[in-house]
PDB file of C-alpha atoms in Angstrom:
ATOM      1  CA  MET A 367      13.357 -13.016   3.649  1.00 42.00           C
ATOM      2  CA  SER A 368      12.353 -11.076   6.712  1.00 41.00           C
ATOM      3  CA  ASP A 369       9.318  -9.240   7.953  1.00 41.00           C
ATOM      4  CA  ASP A 370       7.971  -8.894  11.459  1.00 41.00           C
ATOM      5  CA  ALA A 371       4.577  -7.438  10.567  1.00 41.00           C
ATOM      6  CA  VAL A 372       3.264 -10.259   8.361  1.00 45.00           C
ATOM      7  CA  ASP A 373       3.313 -13.934   9.299  1.00 46.00           C
ATOM      8  CA  GLU A 374       3.026 -15.254   5.775  1.00 63.00           C
ATOM      9  CA  ASP A 375       4.856 -13.287   3.091  1.00 72.00           C
ATOM     10  CA  PRO A 376       3.817 -13.343  -0.551  1.00 79.00           C
ATOM     11  CA  ASP A 377       5.845 -15.170  -3.150  1.00 82.00           C
ATOM     12  CA  VAL A 378       8.689 -13.133  -4.652  1.00 84.00           C
ATOM     13  CA  ALA A 379       7.270 -13.719  -8.154  1.00 85.00           C
ATOM     14  CA  ASP A 380       3.942 -12.164  -7.106  1.00 88.00           C
ATOM     15  CA  VAL A 381       5.662  -9.100  -5.660  1.00 90.00           C
ATOM     16  CA  VAL A 382       7.938  -8.645  -8.690  1.00 89.00           C
ATOM     17  CA  ALA A 383       4.972  -9.041 -11.061  1.00 91.00           C
ATOM     18  CA  LEU A 384       3.054  -6.390  -9.135  1.00 93.00           C
ATOM     19  CA  LEU A 385       5.988  -3.980  -9.067  1.00 91.00           C
ATOM     20  CA  ASP A 386       6.417  -4.425 -12.834  1.00 93.00           C
ATOM     21  CA  ASP A 387       3.130  -2.528 -13.311  1.00 95.00           C
ATOM     22  CA  GLU A 388       3.715   1.237 -13.601  1.00 95.00           C
ATOM     23  CA  HIS A 389       0.258   1.957 -12.148  1.00 96.00           C
ATOM     24  CA  VAL A 390       0.981  -0.194  -9.099  1.00 96.00           C
ATOM     25  CA  ARG A 391       4.187   1.739  -8.543  1.00 94.00           C
ATOM     26  CA  SER A 392       2.263   4.994  -8.917  1.00 96.00           C
ATOM     27  CA  ILE A 393      -0.312   3.810  -6.349  1.00 97.00           C
ATOM     28  CA  LEU A 394       2.434   2.854  -3.888  1.00 94.00           C
ATOM     29  CA  VAL A 395       4.237   6.171  -4.309  1.00 94.00           C
ATOM     30  CA  ALA A 396       1.056   8.241  -3.961  1.00 95.00           C
ATOM     31  CA  THR A 397      -0.174   6.347  -0.893  1.00 95.00           C
ATOM     32  CA  SER A 398       3.224   6.587   0.772  1.00 92.00           C
ATOM     33  CA  ALA A 399       2.729  10.365   0.942  1.00 92.00           C
ATOM     34  CA  GLU A 400      -0.897  10.410   2.145  1.00 93.00           C
ATOM     35  CA  PRO A 401      -3.914   8.109   2.481  1.00 94.00           C
ATOM     36  CA  LEU A 402      -6.002   8.207  -0.715  1.00 95.00           C
ATOM     37  CA  SER A 403      -9.404   6.843  -1.713  1.00 95.00           C
ATOM     38  CA  ALA A 404      -9.911   4.749  -4.857  1.00 96.00           C
ATOM     39  CA  LYS A 405     -11.451   7.784  -6.567  1.00 96.00           C
ATOM     40  CA  GLU A 406      -8.468   9.970  -5.623  1.00 96.00           C
ATOM     41  CA  LEU A 407      -6.075   7.263  -6.823  1.00 97.00           C
ATOM     42  CA  GLY A 408      -7.971   6.998 -10.103  1.00 96.00           C
ATOM     43  CA  GLU A 409      -7.566  10.729 -10.665  1.00 96.00           C
ATOM     44  CA  HIS A 410      -3.904  10.652  -9.627  1.00 93.00           C
ATOM     45  CA  CYS A 411      -3.044   7.621 -11.777  1.00 92.00           C
ATOM     46  CA  ASP A 412      -5.431   8.441 -14.653  1.00 94.00           C
ATOM     47  CA  LEU A 413      -7.146   5.046 -14.306  1.00 94.00           C
ATOM     48  CA  SER A 414     -10.728   3.926 -13.924  1.00 96.00           C
ATOM     49  CA  VAL A 415     -11.848   3.188 -10.390  1.00 95.00           C
ATOM     50  CA  SER A 416     -12.391  -0.482 -11.329  1.00 96.00           C
ATOM     51  CA  SER A 417      -8.738  -0.715 -12.467  1.00 96.00           C
ATOM     52  CA  ILE A 418      -7.652   0.926  -9.220  1.00 97.00           C
ATOM     53  CA  TYR A 419      -9.690  -1.543  -7.141  1.00 97.00           C
ATOM     54  CA  ARG A 420      -8.147  -4.520  -8.990  1.00 97.00           C
ATOM     55  CA  ARG A 421      -4.634  -3.288  -8.271  1.00 96.00           C
ATOM     56  CA  VAL A 422      -5.494  -2.260  -4.702  1.00 97.00           C
ATOM     57  CA  ASP A 423      -6.866  -5.755  -4.019  1.00 96.00           C
ATOM     58  CA  GLU A 424      -3.654  -7.336  -5.319  1.00 95.00           C
ATOM     59  CA  LEU A 425      -1.519  -4.978  -3.237  1.00 95.00           C
ATOM     60  CA  CYS A 426      -3.590  -5.667  -0.110  1.00 94.00           C
ATOM     61  CA  ASP A 427      -3.316  -9.435  -0.721  1.00 93.00           C
ATOM     62  CA  CYS A 428       0.484  -9.062  -0.702  1.00 91.00           C
ATOM     63  CA  ALA A 429       0.310  -6.749   2.356  1.00 91.00           C
ATOM     64  CA  LEU A 430       1.939  -3.905   0.427  1.00 93.00           C
ATOM     65  CA  LEU A 431      -1.091  -1.673   0.943  1.00 95.00           C
ATOM     66  CA  THR A 432      -3.518  -1.390   3.822  1.00 93.00           C
ATOM     67  CA  GLU A 433      -7.037  -0.019   4.169  1.00 94.00           C
ATOM     68  CA  ARG A 434      -8.014   2.664   6.636  1.00 92.00           C
ATOM     69  CA  THR A 435     -11.221   4.497   7.356  1.00 91.00           C
ATOM     70  CA  ARG A 436     -11.277   8.250   6.894  1.00 89.00           C
ATOM     71  CA  PRO A 437     -14.121  10.098   8.627  1.00 86.00           C
ATOM     72  CA  ARG A 438     -15.775  12.897   6.701  1.00 81.00           C
ATOM     73  CA  ARG A 439     -17.455  16.044   7.977  1.00 84.00           C
ATOM     74  CA  ASP A 440     -20.845  14.849   6.731  1.00 86.00           C
ATOM     75  CA  GLY A 441     -20.739  11.913   9.157  1.00 82.00           C
ATOM     76  CA  HIS A 442     -19.992   9.281   6.546  1.00 85.00           C
ATOM     77  CA  HIS A 443     -16.719   7.430   6.254  1.00 89.00           C
ATOM     78  CA  GLU A 444     -14.664   6.389   3.275  1.00 91.00           C
ATOM     79  CA  THR A 445     -11.996   3.797   2.737  1.00 94.00           C
ATOM     80  CA  VAL A 446      -8.538   5.107   1.983  1.00 95.00           C
ATOM     81  CA  TYR A 447      -5.359   3.233   1.190  1.00 96.00           C
ATOM     82  CA  VAL A 448      -1.875   3.576   2.630  1.00 95.00           C
ATOM     83  CA  SER A 449       1.318   2.022   1.327  1.00 93.00           C
ATOM     84  CA  THR A 450       3.035  -0.284   3.792  1.00 92.00           C
ATOM     85  CA  LEU A 451       6.030  -0.931   1.531  1.00 88.00           C
ATOM     86  CA  ASP A 452       9.127   0.771   2.829  1.00 86.00           C
ATOM     87  CA  ARG A 453      11.784  -1.227   0.990  1.00 83.00           C
ATOM     88  CA  PHE A 454      11.988  -4.226  -1.353  1.00 82.00           C
ATOM     89  CA  GLU A 455      15.418  -5.747  -1.824  1.00 83.00           C
ATOM     90  CA  LEU A 456      16.441  -8.648  -4.028  1.00 82.00           C
ATOM     91  CA  THR A 457      19.970  -9.971  -3.629  1.00 87.00           C
ATOM     92  CA  ILE A 458      21.735 -12.574  -5.755  1.00 90.00           C
ATOM     93  CA  ARG A 459      25.098 -13.547  -4.334  1.00 92.00           C
ATOM     94  CA  ASP A 460      27.196 -16.720  -4.234  1.00 94.00           C
ATOM     95  CA  GLY A 461      24.548 -18.770  -6.030  1.00 92.00           C
ATOM     96  CA  GLU A 462      21.801 -17.743  -3.607  1.00 89.00           C
ATOM     97  CA  LEU A 463      18.713 -15.607  -4.112  1.00 83.00           C
ATOM     98  CA  ASP A 464      17.493 -13.690  -1.095  1.00 82.00           C
ATOM     99  CA  TRP A 465      14.794 -11.061  -0.790  1.00 76.00           C
ATOM    100  CA  THR A 466      13.490  -8.782   1.882  1.00 77.00           C
ATOM    101  CA  ILE A 467      10.353  -6.715   2.245  1.00 78.00           C
ATOM    102  CA  ASP A 468      10.432  -4.007   4.865  1.00 76.00           C
ATOM    103  CA  ARG A 469       7.064  -2.569   5.760  1.00 78.00           C
ATOM    104  CA  THR A 470       6.299   0.635   7.575  1.00 76.00           C
ATOM    105  CA  GLU A 471       4.751   0.452  10.981  1.00 71.00           C
ATOM    106  CA  SER A 472       2.070   2.891  11.981  1.00 60.00           C
ATOM    107  CA  ASP A 473       1.304   3.975  15.478  1.00 52.00           C
ATOM    108  CA  PRO A 474      -2.462   3.966  16.166  1.00 55.00           C
ATOM    109  CA  ALA A 475      -2.104   7.018  18.437  1.00 50.00           C
ATOM    110  CA  ASP A 476      -0.413   8.972  15.632  1.00 51.00           C
ATOM    111  CA  GLU A 477      -3.171   7.958  13.236  1.00 54.00           C
ATOM    112  CA  LEU A 478      -5.903   9.120  15.628  1.00 55.00           C
ATOM    113  CA  SER A 479      -4.147  12.449  16.126  1.00 51.00           C
ATOM    114  CA  ARG A 480      -3.810  12.864  12.365  1.00 51.00           C
ATOM    115  CA  MET A 481      -7.510  12.070  11.792  1.00 53.00           C
ATOM    116  CA  TRP A 482      -8.714  14.437  14.514  1.00 56.00           C
ATOM    117  CA  GLY A 483      -6.521  17.170  13.126  1.00 54.00           C
ATOM    118  CA  GLN A 484      -8.287  16.884   9.767  1.00 51.00           C
ATOM    119  CA  LEU A 485     -11.764  17.345  11.245  1.00 53.00           C
TER     120      LEU A 485
END
């Protein structure tokens, strides 16, 4: 298994169990396109916010999702979530099981530019 961004990777069983949940997959797909709040994810996935938070916590624990702060025009900020999962690969060959998680890397300068552009 390989990953440069995270020192301690989650167990393959935890990742597979998470990815078996259709709502988790929907959260990952939606947050790969744009950062979304728990409320926005609830509307997108047709789930209660408490169900979203449970899944978001599990995804963050496995480093498949990350939290960011989104400033709002009213001066307050809100937490949004962004998928870090780029690719998950499980290979079984010659009696060996191997798996890889590739995560996306974000550039802080790009993120600042994106945030300022939304204001």
